[in-house]
Amino acid sequence: MWGNQHKISTYFFYGNYIIDMGDDGLKNNKYIWLAATISMLTLGGVFILIQQQNKEEHAEVVFQEEQRQISSRMSNMMGDNQEADLKVVHQTERQLLIPPVLEPSSKSKENVIYDIVAQNGEVQIMDGEKTETLGYNGDFLGPVIRLKKGQKVTINTNNNLDASTSFHWHGLKVASDADGGPHQIIEAGQKKSVTFEVDQEASTLWFHPHPEGETASQVYKGLAGLMYIDDDNSKSLDLPSKYGVDDIPLIVQDKSFSSTNQINYENDFNSDGTKGETLLTNGTINPYIEIKNRWMRYRIVNGSNSRNFTFTLDKDESFYQIATDGGFLNTSVKLSKLLLAPGERAEILVDTQNYKKGEVIHLLANNLVALTMRIENTIENKEFTPSDSLNTISTLDEKKLEDLARQSINLRGMSHMVNINNKQFDMERIDLYKKLGTQEIWKVNNISSMMGGMIHPFHIHGVQFQILSRDGNQPALNEQGWKDTVLVNPDETVELLVKFDREGIFMYHCHILEHEEYGMMGQMEIK
């Protein structure tokens, strides 16, 4: 087909040309050899590059699979299936999605107004078909609302879903009519405005739905956003603060997808906590980020329905925790692993100084890659030192604690038998009455039954508390800050110092969302 069948010819593609390397060509044009050589080298180089890229992608998948197998073996040894069902997704790495910062609808010296819409969406998460989702002001998850201490804020909330919802500001200290719990329902197609003054220190909070019986499914399908509070102290600290550059939010979740890439909560439902088999960070599977600064600050939110996440770096390298749910620690705490239960948050700093351009660092969640950090030419962005003072949380006075009232909170049961103090949630019943401005010590007991026990993350609305002890022992250094959610292990007692400084009716509950909906929730009235 290429000419005389008796002539043995060889052809090379060079640019847009085909060069005949038959006998005559070889005799008559010595430059064809040069062209052929260039062509071969070029094709070889392209082949090597493609091969190298394929090797890198394959190596990443192998790395994740090895980590998953380690996690699974460790889980089986410990009798815990918490991590065993997460799977490696064989999908090309994608750049980490960074939530947008929400712009105010209007702003003055006295007041700032934001508009938030809960809506249906459709987004590309997996390769192939798009996934039907829920989101705030977008298709999936939500934006970051940035507030300042002392600021008067109005948030106009709009429900464009097909079902009722609410907007709960998790960790925000506000009166109960602005809290967004199950009493503040917004029906489909309806709107509601809340106004409050920001009266707490710099922190990373989040918001999500809280309608009775629908919280778990709506969070699982994508409703979750972030709220940052800034203050004079946070502005004065020499910490990474360029949003999306060296100050990165990470909403870590797990979800499962059907063969058509859909999220089917009803199919995935588990009465002791729904878990997905795919790990997502900011709604991204296998995310990466390019690192150009030495110090990286990550604001991590465990936004899952029920899964605990243990965060580590490659080879158990160290990082520094600088903040808990409700604000900065007094000083940073050096860690090699960080456990967060659903609803908990932490801010960490990662030092990339000892890495060279082209190397990568993995942030792992339960030994799977939650984020790949690709090192570029890093520059010194901050003068942070681990001993720097970050906050001035007062030391607790033991004598004053002895005079405080005690409140027992007994967490019991599994599945549909869960309860608090032998009661399941009743919207018409007030379980506790507290006096505004007072403090108490809450003794939270996780009581196992003959059938065994499980971890319960315990959350209180409208407050920021301090952990006094775990089974009588001082809490770890990285738990000695402001909290609104605390992990309580089976047969463990955790003591909390709680101050009631907002009026109204507030929830307290297990933050395994399915447990909450089965009735592991109570309500207190503060007045």
Short mmCIF file of C-alpha atoms in Angstrom, two decimals:
data_model
loop_
_atom_site.label_atom_id
_atom_site.label_comp_id
_atom_site.label_asym_id
_atom_site.label_seq_id
_atom_site.Cartn_x
_atom_site.Cartn_y
_atom_site.Cartn_z
CA MET A 1 0.00 0.00 0.00
CA TRP A 2 2.99 2.28 0.40
CA GLY A 3 4.43 1.78 -3.22
CA ASN A 4 6.69 -0.83 -4.85
CA GLN A 5 6.16 -4.10 -3.00
CA HIS A 6 9.68 -5.28 -3.86
CA LYS A 7 11.32 -2.25 -2.26
CA ILE A 8 11.81 -2.43 1.50
CA SER A 9 10.92 1.02 2.81
CA THR A 10 10.89 2.53 6.27
CA TYR A 11 8.79 5.57 7.11
CA PHE A 12 9.19 8.17 9.83
CA PHE A 13 6.81 10.91 10.88
CA TYR A 14 8.60 14.22 11.29
CA GLY A 15 6.34 17.11 12.14
CA ASN A 16 3.53 16.96 9.59
CA TYR A 17 5.68 15.07 7.06
CA ILE A 18 6.16 11.40 6.23
CA ILE A 19 9.77 10.65 5.28
CA ASP A 20 10.55 7.64 3.10
CA MET A 21 13.69 5.91 4.41
CA GLY A 22 13.88 3.41 1.56
CA ASP A 23 17.10 2.52 -0.30
CA ASP A 24 16.98 5.49 -2.66
CA GLY A 25 16.27 7.89 0.11
CA LEU A 26 19.19 6.60 2.13
CA LYS A 27 21.54 7.03 -0.82
CA ASN A 28 20.35 10.41 -2.00
CA ASN A 29 19.77 12.50 1.12
CA LYS A 30 22.08 12.35 4.06
CA TYR A 31 19.90 14.91 5.88
CA ILE A 32 17.06 12.43 6.10
CA TRP A 33 19.15 10.55 8.66
CA LEU A 34 19.24 13.66 10.80
CA ALA A 35 15.47 14.13 10.48
CA ALA A 36 14.87 10.50 11.30
CA THR A 37 17.12 10.69 14.32
CA ILE A 38 15.32 13.81 15.61
CA SER A 39 11.98 12.14 15.03
CA MET A 40 13.02 9.03 16.93
CA LEU A 41 14.39 11.04 19.85
CA THR A 42 11.28 13.21 19.96
CA LEU A 43 8.94 10.24 19.92
CA GLY A 44 11.12 8.53 22.49
CA GLY A 45 11.00 11.58 24.73
CA VAL A 46 7.20 11.79 24.48
CA PHE A 47 6.93 8.07 25.21
CA ILE A 48 9.21 8.40 28.24
CA LEU A 49 7.23 11.41 29.52
CA ILE A 50 3.90 9.58 29.14
CA GLN A 51 5.43 6.51 30.72
CA GLN A 52 6.73 8.60 33.63
CA GLN A 53 3.31 10.23 34.15
CA ASN A 54 1.66 6.81 34.12
CA LYS A 55 4.23 5.55 36.62
CA GLU A 56 3.55 8.51 38.92
CA GLU A 57 -0.21 7.96 38.75
CA HIS A 58 0.26 4.24 39.32
CA ALA A 59 2.63 4.91 42.24
CA GLU A 60 0.04 7.19 43.84
CA VAL A 61 -2.67 4.53 43.56
CA VAL A 62 -0.30 1.87 44.92
CA PHE A 63 0.64 4.18 47.82
CA GLN A 64 -3.01 4.75 48.70
CA GLU A 65 -3.83 1.04 48.45
CA GLU A 66 -0.90 0.15 50.73
CA GLN A 67 -2.08 2.74 53.26
CA ARG A 68 -5.63 1.39 53.08
CA GLN A 69 -4.43 -2.17 53.70
CA ILE A 70 -2.39 -1.02 56.72
CA SER A 71 -5.45 0.80 58.03
CA SER A 72 -7.66 -2.25 57.50
CA ARG A 73 -5.21 -4.57 59.28
CA MET A 74 -4.90 -2.19 62.22
CA SER A 75 -8.68 -1.82 62.42
CA ASN A 76 -9.19 -5.58 62.44
CA MET A 77 -6.56 -6.01 65.15
CA MET A 78 -8.35 -3.42 67.28
CA GLY A 79 -11.80 -4.89 66.65
CA ASP A 80 -12.93 -1.63 65.05
CA ASN A 81 -14.50 -1.40 61.60
CA GLN A 82 -14.40 2.40 61.69
CA GLU A 83 -11.91 2.61 58.83
CA ALA A 84 -12.21 -0.72 57.05
CA ASP A 85 -14.76 0.30 54.43
CA LEU A 86 -12.90 3.27 52.94
CA LYS A 87 -11.60 2.40 49.48
CA VAL A 88 -8.99 3.81 47.15
CA VAL A 89 -10.58 5.48 44.12
CA HIS A 90 -8.67 4.88 40.89
CA GLN A 91 -9.22 8.37 39.58
CA THR A 92 -6.71 10.96 38.40
CA GLU A 93 -5.73 13.57 40.97
CA ARG A 94 -7.65 16.83 40.76
CA GLN A 95 -6.78 20.25 42.10
CA LEU A 96 -8.32 20.82 45.52
CA LEU A 97 -11.52 22.84 45.33
CA ILE A 98 -11.32 25.90 47.58
CA PRO A 99 -14.68 27.21 48.87
CA PRO A 100 -15.30 30.83 47.83
CA VAL A 101 -15.45 33.55 50.47
CA LEU A 102 -19.00 34.91 50.52
CA GLU A 103 -19.31 38.59 49.69
CA PRO A 104 -21.73 40.62 51.84
CA SER A 105 -25.01 41.67 50.25
CA SER A 106 -24.50 45.01 51.98
CA LYS A 107 -22.09 46.41 54.53
CA SER A 108 -21.78 49.43 56.79
CA LYS A 109 -19.81 50.34 59.89
CA GLU A 110 -22.64 49.07 62.08
CA ASN A 111 -23.92 46.04 60.21
CA VAL A 112 -23.08 43.43 57.59
CA ILE A 113 -25.68 41.40 55.69
CA TYR A 114 -25.20 38.03 54.02
CA ASP A 115 -27.57 35.91 51.92
CA ILE A 116 -27.40 32.13 52.10
CA VAL A 117 -29.48 29.83 49.90
CA ALA A 118 -29.90 26.07 50.39
CA GLN A 119 -30.40 24.56 46.93
CA ASN A 120 -30.31 21.49 44.74
CA GLY A 121 -27.28 21.05 42.52
CA GLU A 122 -25.34 18.84 40.16
CA VAL A 123 -21.56 18.54 40.19
CA GLN A 124 -18.71 16.51 38.68
CA ILE A 125 -17.23 14.48 41.55
CA MET A 126 -16.50 11.10 39.98
CA ASP A 127 -15.36 10.41 36.44
CA GLY A 128 -18.41 9.94 34.23
CA GLU A 129 -21.90 11.12 35.11
CA LYS A 130 -22.45 14.15 37.30
CA THR A 131 -23.78 13.70 40.84
CA GLU A 132 -27.02 15.24 42.09
CA THR A 133 -26.20 17.12 45.28
CA LEU A 134 -27.26 19.78 47.76
CA GLY A 135 -25.32 22.95 48.45
CA TYR A 136 -25.30 26.46 49.86
CA ASN A 137 -25.09 29.20 47.20
CA GLY A 138 -23.82 26.58 44.80
CA ASP A 139 -24.07 22.97 43.73
CA PHE A 140 -22.18 21.28 46.59
CA LEU A 141 -21.04 22.24 50.10
CA GLY A 142 -20.95 26.00 50.69
CA PRO A 143 -18.91 29.20 50.95
CA VAL A 144 -16.93 30.67 53.84
CA ILE A 145 -18.68 33.41 55.80
CA ARG A 146 -16.07 35.71 57.41
CA LEU A 147 -17.13 37.64 60.50
CA LYS A 148 -15.37 39.93 62.95
CA LYS A 149 -15.71 40.01 66.71
CA GLY A 150 -17.97 42.90 67.73
CA GLN A 151 -19.69 43.00 64.35
CA LYS A 152 -23.48 43.11 64.06
CA VAL A 153 -24.55 40.53 61.50
CA THR A 154 -27.76 39.75 59.63
CA ILE A 155 -28.00 36.53 57.66
CA ASN A 156 -30.91 36.08 55.27
CA THR A 157 -31.50 32.35 54.88
CA ASN A 158 -33.48 31.04 51.91
CA ASN A 159 -34.70 27.44 51.50
CA ASN A 160 -34.85 26.49 47.81
CA LEU A 161 -34.91 22.76 48.58
CA ASP A 162 -37.89 20.48 48.12
CA ALA A 163 -37.99 19.77 51.87
CA SER A 164 -37.88 21.73 55.12
CA THR A 165 -34.46 22.57 56.57
CA SER A 166 -32.73 24.82 59.07
CA PHE A 167 -29.42 26.68 59.17
CA HIS A 168 -27.44 25.73 62.30
CA TRP A 169 -24.33 27.80 63.05
CA HIS A 170 -22.26 25.11 64.75
CA GLY A 171 -20.08 26.62 67.48
CA LEU A 172 -21.54 30.11 67.28
CA LYS A 173 -22.62 31.65 70.60
CA VAL A 174 -25.97 33.24 69.82
CA ALA A 175 -29.47 33.35 71.33
CA SER A 176 -31.49 30.23 70.59
CA ASP A 177 -33.81 31.93 68.09
CA ALA A 178 -30.76 32.46 65.84
CA ASP A 179 -29.11 29.08 66.54
CA GLY A 180 -30.81 27.20 63.70
CA GLY A 181 -31.71 24.06 65.64
CA PRO A 182 -34.84 21.94 65.08
CA HIS A 183 -37.04 24.70 66.53
CA GLN A 184 -36.04 27.11 63.74
CA ILE A 185 -37.37 25.22 60.74
CA ILE A 186 -37.70 26.91 57.35
CA GLU A 187 -40.18 25.25 55.04
CA ALA A 188 -39.46 24.66 51.36
CA GLY A 189 -39.61 27.94 49.44
CA GLN A 190 -39.55 30.05 52.59
CA LYS A 191 -37.06 32.60 53.98
CA LYS A 192 -35.95 33.72 57.41
CA SER A 193 -33.50 36.34 58.71
CA VAL A 194 -31.41 36.15 61.88
CA THR A 195 -29.51 39.02 63.47
CA PHE A 196 -26.81 38.77 66.15
CA GLU A 197 -23.62 40.36 67.41
CA VAL A 198 -20.40 38.37 67.18
CA ASP A 199 -19.16 37.96 70.73
CA GLN A 200 -16.48 35.29 70.73
CA GLU A 201 -12.84 34.99 69.80
CA ALA A 202 -11.25 34.06 66.48
CA SER A 203 -12.18 30.53 65.46
CA THR A 204 -13.18 28.18 62.66
CA LEU A 205 -16.88 27.28 62.88
CA TRP A 206 -19.19 25.62 60.38
CA PHE A 207 -22.84 25.53 59.44
CA HIS A 208 -25.16 22.73 58.41
CA PRO A 209 -28.86 21.78 58.49
CA HIS A 210 -30.54 20.62 61.71
CA PRO A 211 -34.18 19.70 60.94
CA GLU A 212 -35.53 16.86 63.06
CA GLY A 213 -35.38 13.63 61.03
CA GLU A 214 -33.62 15.15 57.99
CA THR A 215 -30.24 16.36 59.27
CA ALA A 216 -28.28 13.21 58.38
CA SER A 217 -29.54 12.89 54.80
CA GLN A 218 -29.10 16.59 54.00
CA VAL A 219 -25.53 16.71 55.34
CA TYR A 220 -24.67 13.47 53.51
CA LYS A 221 -25.93 14.97 50.23
CA GLY A 222 -23.77 18.06 50.59
CA LEU A 223 -25.09 20.76 52.93
CA ALA A 224 -22.08 22.07 54.86
CA GLY A 225 -20.33 25.44 54.89
CA LEU A 226 -17.72 27.31 56.92
CA MET A 227 -17.76 30.35 59.17
CA TYR A 228 -14.56 32.13 60.19
CA ILE A 229 -14.40 34.62 63.05
CA ASP A 230 -11.49 37.08 63.14
CA ASP A 231 -10.44 39.35 65.99
CA ASP A 232 -7.59 41.67 66.97
CA ASN A 233 -5.58 38.78 68.37
CA SER A 234 -5.79 36.71 65.19
CA LYS A 235 -4.70 39.71 63.13
CA SER A 236 -1.66 40.26 65.37
CA LEU A 237 -0.34 36.69 65.17
CA ASP A 238 2.38 35.84 62.68
CA LEU A 239 0.45 32.94 61.16
CA PRO A 240 -0.33 32.05 57.53
CA SER A 241 -3.44 34.06 56.65
CA LYS A 242 -3.68 34.33 52.85
CA TYR A 243 -6.93 32.53 52.13
CA GLY A 244 -6.56 29.81 49.52
CA VAL A 245 -2.79 30.28 49.36
CA ASP A 246 -1.25 29.34 52.72
CA ASP A 247 -4.47 29.28 54.79
CA ILE A 248 -6.63 26.44 53.46
CA PRO A 249 -9.96 25.03 54.70
CA LEU A 250 -10.38 21.24 54.53
CA ILE A 251 -13.87 19.77 54.95
CA VAL A 252 -13.20 16.03 55.17
CA GLN A 253 -16.09 13.64 54.57
CA ASP A 254 -16.91 10.13 53.39
CA LYS A 255 -19.66 9.26 50.91
CA SER A 256 -20.61 6.36 48.68
CA PHE A 257 -21.59 6.62 45.03
CA SER A 258 -23.83 4.35 42.97
CA SER A 259 -22.89 2.89 39.59
CA THR A 260 -24.31 6.06 38.06
CA ASN A 261 -22.31 8.29 40.47
CA GLN A 262 -25.30 9.20 42.63
CA ILE A 263 -25.41 9.67 46.41
CA ASN A 264 -28.17 7.41 47.75
CA TYR A 265 -28.52 8.03 51.49
CA GLU A 266 -31.32 5.51 51.88
CA ASN A 267 -29.16 2.72 50.45
CA ASP A 268 -26.11 3.71 52.52
CA PHE A 269 -28.03 4.30 55.75
CA ASN A 270 -26.73 2.67 58.93
CA SER A 271 -28.57 3.16 62.22
CA ASP A 272 -25.26 3.40 64.11
CA GLY A 273 -23.88 5.99 61.73
CA THR A 274 -23.81 6.13 57.96
CA LYS A 275 -20.35 5.80 56.46
CA GLY A 276 -19.34 6.13 52.84
CA GLU A 277 -16.55 4.23 51.13
CA THR A 278 -15.07 7.24 49.29
CA LEU A 279 -12.96 9.92 50.97
CA LEU A 280 -13.56 13.52 49.87
CA THR A 281 -11.82 16.75 50.84
CA ASN A 282 -13.78 19.87 49.94
CA GLY A 283 -15.83 17.61 47.70
CA THR A 284 -12.71 16.56 45.78
CA ILE A 285 -11.52 12.97 45.30
CA ASN A 286 -7.71 12.53 45.28
CA PRO A 287 -7.07 16.29 45.65
CA TYR A 288 -3.73 18.00 45.29
CA ILE A 289 -2.47 21.48 46.00
CA GLU A 290 0.73 23.23 44.87
CA ILE A 291 2.82 24.47 47.78
CA LYS A 292 4.80 27.69 47.38
CA ASN A 293 5.16 28.71 51.04
CA ARG A 294 7.09 27.16 53.90
CA TRP A 295 4.32 27.20 56.51
CA MET A 296 0.90 25.88 55.50
CA ARG A 297 -2.15 26.37 57.70
CA TYR A 298 -5.02 23.90 57.37
CA ARG A 299 -8.40 24.43 59.03
CA ILE A 300 -9.77 20.89 59.24
CA VAL A 301 -13.45 20.09 59.76
CA ASN A 302 -14.71 16.56 60.25
CA GLY A 303 -17.94 16.98 58.28
CA SER A 304 -18.86 13.30 58.17
CA ASN A 305 -22.09 11.78 59.43
CA SER A 306 -20.36 9.37 61.79
CA ARG A 307 -16.78 8.52 60.85
CA ASN A 308 -13.86 9.50 63.08
CA PHE A 309 -10.74 10.61 61.19
CA THR A 310 -7.16 10.24 62.37
CA PHE A 311 -4.93 12.69 60.50
CA THR A 312 -1.22 12.03 59.96
CA LEU A 313 1.57 12.97 57.57
CA ASP A 314 3.87 10.65 55.62
CA LYS A 315 6.16 8.58 57.83
CA ASP A 316 4.38 9.97 60.90
CA GLU A 317 6.16 13.30 60.53
CA SER A 318 5.19 16.03 62.97
CA PHE A 319 2.92 19.03 62.57
CA TYR A 320 1.61 21.66 64.99
CA GLN A 321 -1.95 22.11 66.20
CA ILE A 322 -2.71 25.77 66.90
CA ALA A 323 -6.48 25.83 67.46
CA THR A 324 -9.46 23.73 68.57
CA ASP A 325 -13.20 24.07 67.84
CA GLY A 326 -13.60 27.48 69.46
CA GLY A 327 -10.28 29.25 69.12
CA PHE A 328 -6.52 29.26 69.50
CA LEU A 329 -4.64 27.18 72.04
CA ASN A 330 -2.33 29.12 74.35
CA THR A 331 0.65 27.73 72.41
CA SER A 332 0.99 25.26 69.57
CA VAL A 333 1.16 21.53 70.32
CA LYS A 334 3.48 19.26 68.35
CA LEU A 335 1.69 16.13 67.12
CA SER A 336 2.23 13.17 64.84
CA LYS A 337 -1.48 12.27 64.72
CA LEU A 338 -4.75 14.09 65.31
CA LEU A 339 -8.11 12.42 65.96
CA LEU A 340 -11.27 14.35 65.09
CA ALA A 341 -14.80 13.07 65.68
CA PRO A 342 -17.76 14.29 63.59
CA GLY A 343 -18.34 18.00 64.20
CA GLU A 344 -14.87 18.67 65.65
CA ARG A 345 -12.43 21.13 64.10
CA ALA A 346 -8.71 21.80 64.41
CA GLU A 347 -6.21 24.15 62.84
CA ILE A 348 -2.75 22.79 62.10
CA LEU A 349 0.52 24.10 60.66
CA VAL A 350 2.71 21.99 58.37
CA ASP A 351 6.36 22.96 57.86
CA THR A 352 7.54 22.21 54.30
CA GLN A 353 11.08 23.59 54.73
CA ASN A 354 12.86 20.24 54.40
CA TYR A 355 11.17 19.28 51.14
CA LYS A 356 12.57 19.96 47.68
CA LYS A 357 10.79 21.07 44.53
CA GLY A 358 9.06 18.10 42.92
CA GLU A 359 8.59 16.19 46.16
CA VAL A 360 5.20 15.57 47.72
CA ILE A 361 3.74 15.42 51.22
CA HIS A 362 0.58 13.48 51.94
CA LEU A 363 -1.95 14.46 54.56
CA LEU A 364 -3.61 11.17 55.45
CA ALA A 365 -7.03 10.55 56.95
CA ASN A 366 -7.31 7.02 58.33
CA ASN A 367 -4.24 6.18 56.25
CA LEU A 368 -5.82 7.25 52.97
CA VAL A 369 -4.65 10.36 51.15
CA ALA A 370 -6.84 13.32 52.05
CA LEU A 371 -4.53 15.83 50.36
CA THR A 372 -1.37 15.65 48.25
CA MET A 373 0.93 18.64 48.66
CA ARG A 374 3.14 19.16 45.60
CA ILE A 375 6.20 21.18 46.54
CA GLU A 376 7.15 24.09 44.29
CA ASN A 377 9.84 26.68 45.06
CA THR A 378 8.84 27.42 48.65
CA ILE A 379 9.45 30.82 50.20
CA GLU A 380 9.63 31.90 53.81
CA ASN A 381 6.16 33.33 54.42
CA LYS A 382 6.01 33.58 58.23
CA GLU A 383 8.35 33.74 61.22
CA PHE A 384 6.31 31.29 63.27
CA THR A 385 8.05 29.44 66.08
CA PRO A 386 6.31 26.65 68.03
CA SER A 387 6.78 28.41 71.37
CA ASP A 388 4.93 31.56 70.26
CA SER A 389 2.04 32.64 72.48
CA LEU A 390 -1.27 32.35 70.62
CA ASN A 391 -3.90 32.93 73.28
CA THR A 392 -4.45 33.67 76.99
CA ILE A 393 -6.97 31.09 78.18
CA SER A 394 -7.00 31.40 81.97
CA THR A 395 -5.81 28.56 84.18
CA LEU A 396 -8.72 26.92 85.96
CA ASP A 397 -8.99 27.54 89.71
CA GLU A 398 -9.46 24.15 91.40
CA LYS A 399 -11.00 25.67 94.53
CA LYS A 400 -13.64 27.55 92.56
CA LEU A 401 -14.46 24.38 90.60
CA GLU A 402 -15.26 22.55 93.83
CA ASP A 403 -18.14 24.95 94.53
CA LEU A 404 -19.83 24.50 91.15
CA ALA A 405 -22.99 22.47 90.58
CA ARG A 406 -22.68 19.13 88.81
CA GLN A 407 -24.79 17.76 85.96
CA SER A 408 -24.64 14.11 84.90
CA ILE A 409 -25.12 13.31 81.23
CA ASN A 410 -25.35 9.56 80.62
CA LEU A 411 -24.97 8.44 76.99
CA ARG A 412 -26.33 4.94 76.44
CA GLY A 413 -27.28 2.53 73.72
CA MET A 414 -26.74 1.81 70.07
CA SER A 415 -28.92 2.05 66.96
CA HIS A 416 -32.56 2.90 67.71
CA MET A 417 -32.02 2.28 71.44
CA VAL A 418 -29.74 5.31 71.96
CA ASN A 419 -30.71 7.75 74.70
CA ILE A 420 -29.46 10.44 77.09
CA ASN A 421 -30.28 9.99 80.77
CA ASN A 422 -32.68 7.19 79.80
CA LYS A 423 -34.75 9.51 77.61
CA GLN A 424 -35.11 9.94 73.89
CA PHE A 425 -35.70 13.33 72.33
CA ASP A 426 -39.10 14.96 72.64
CA MET A 427 -39.51 18.42 71.09
CA GLU A 428 -42.23 19.23 73.63
CA ARG A 429 -40.13 18.36 76.69
CA ILE A 430 -37.43 20.49 78.35
CA ASP A 431 -34.88 18.17 79.94
CA LEU A 432 -32.71 20.67 81.81
CA TYR A 433 -33.24 24.17 83.21
CA LYS A 434 -30.19 26.41 83.66
CA LYS A 435 -29.70 29.93 84.96
CA LEU A 436 -28.24 32.53 82.62
CA GLY A 437 -24.68 33.55 83.52
CA THR A 438 -23.91 30.50 85.68
CA GLN A 439 -21.30 27.76 85.28
CA GLU A 440 -21.55 24.01 85.89
CA ILE A 441 -19.41 20.93 85.59
CA TRP A 442 -21.00 18.41 83.25
CA LYS A 443 -20.00 14.82 83.87
CA VAL A 444 -20.50 13.07 80.53
CA ASN A 445 -20.55 9.27 80.91
CA ASN A 446 -20.49 6.92 77.93
CA ILE A 447 -22.09 3.81 79.41
CA SER A 448 -21.74 0.52 77.53
CA SER A 449 -24.35 -2.24 77.67
CA MET A 450 -24.11 -6.02 77.50
CA MET A 451 -24.12 -5.58 73.72
CA GLY A 452 -21.00 -3.41 73.92
CA GLY A 453 -20.45 0.29 73.33
CA MET A 454 -19.22 2.81 70.82
CA ILE A 455 -17.72 6.30 70.63
CA HIS A 456 -20.16 9.18 70.98
CA PRO A 457 -19.10 12.72 69.92
CA PHE A 458 -21.02 15.00 72.29
CA HIS A 459 -22.04 18.50 71.14
CA ILE A 460 -23.69 21.37 73.04
CA HIS A 461 -25.36 24.25 71.20
CA GLY A 462 -24.81 27.87 72.15
CA VAL A 463 -21.68 27.42 74.26
CA GLN A 464 -17.93 26.94 74.13
CA PHE A 465 -16.76 24.70 76.98
CA GLN A 466 -13.46 23.48 78.41
CA ILE A 467 -12.48 19.86 79.01
CA LEU A 468 -11.53 19.40 82.67
CA SER A 469 -10.63 15.72 82.68
CA ARG A 470 -10.86 12.34 81.00
CA ASP A 471 -11.43 9.55 83.52
CA GLY A 472 -9.98 11.83 86.17
CA ASN A 473 -6.84 12.62 84.18
CA GLN A 474 -5.86 15.97 82.72
CA PRO A 475 -6.82 16.27 79.03
CA ALA A 476 -4.13 16.20 76.37
CA LEU A 477 -2.46 19.54 75.64
CA ASN A 478 -4.23 19.86 72.29
CA GLU A 479 -7.63 19.57 74.04
CA GLN A 480 -6.95 22.40 76.48
CA GLY A 481 -8.76 25.02 74.44
CA TRP A 482 -12.34 26.04 73.70
CA LYS A 483 -14.58 23.22 72.50
CA ASP A 484 -18.18 22.66 71.49
CA THR A 485 -17.86 18.99 70.51
CA VAL A 486 -15.95 16.29 72.39
CA LEU A 487 -15.26 12.63 71.62
CA VAL A 488 -16.30 10.35 74.50
CA ASN A 489 -14.95 6.79 74.32
CA PRO A 490 -16.91 3.73 75.52
CA ASP A 491 -16.94 3.49 79.33
CA GLU A 492 -15.20 6.85 79.59
CA THR A 493 -16.18 9.84 81.74
CA VAL A 494 -15.33 13.32 80.48
CA GLU A 495 -15.84 16.38 82.68
CA LEU A 496 -16.64 19.70 81.02
CA LEU A 497 -16.77 23.25 82.36
CA VAL A 498 -19.86 24.80 80.79
CA LYS A 499 -21.01 28.41 81.06
CA PHE A 500 -24.54 29.43 80.10
CA ASP A 501 -24.35 32.93 78.64
CA ARG A 502 -27.06 32.87 75.98
CA GLU A 503 -30.82 32.78 76.58
CA GLY A 504 -33.24 30.31 75.08
CA ILE A 505 -33.71 26.62 74.34
CA PHE A 506 -30.60 24.77 73.15
CA MET A 507 -29.87 21.22 72.03
CA TYR A 508 -27.20 18.86 73.34
CA HIS A 509 -26.70 15.60 71.50
CA CYS A 510 -24.50 12.93 69.99
CA HIS A 511 -23.03 14.21 66.71
CA ILE A 512 -23.33 10.84 65.02
CA LEU A 513 -26.18 12.24 62.97
CA GLU A 514 -28.16 9.00 62.85
CA HIS A 515 -27.98 8.73 66.66
CA GLU A 516 -29.22 12.31 66.93
CA GLU A 517 -32.20 11.43 64.76
CA TYR A 518 -32.97 8.27 66.75
CA GLY A 519 -33.35 10.45 69.84
CA MET A 520 -29.88 10.79 71.39
CA MET A 521 -30.60 14.46 71.98
CA GLY A 522 -31.94 16.59 74.80
CA GLN A 523 -32.78 20.24 75.24
CA MET A 524 -32.10 22.75 77.97
CA GLU A 525 -33.71 26.08 78.67
CA ILE A 526 -31.46 28.90 79.84
CA LYS A 527 -33.11 31.94 81.41
#
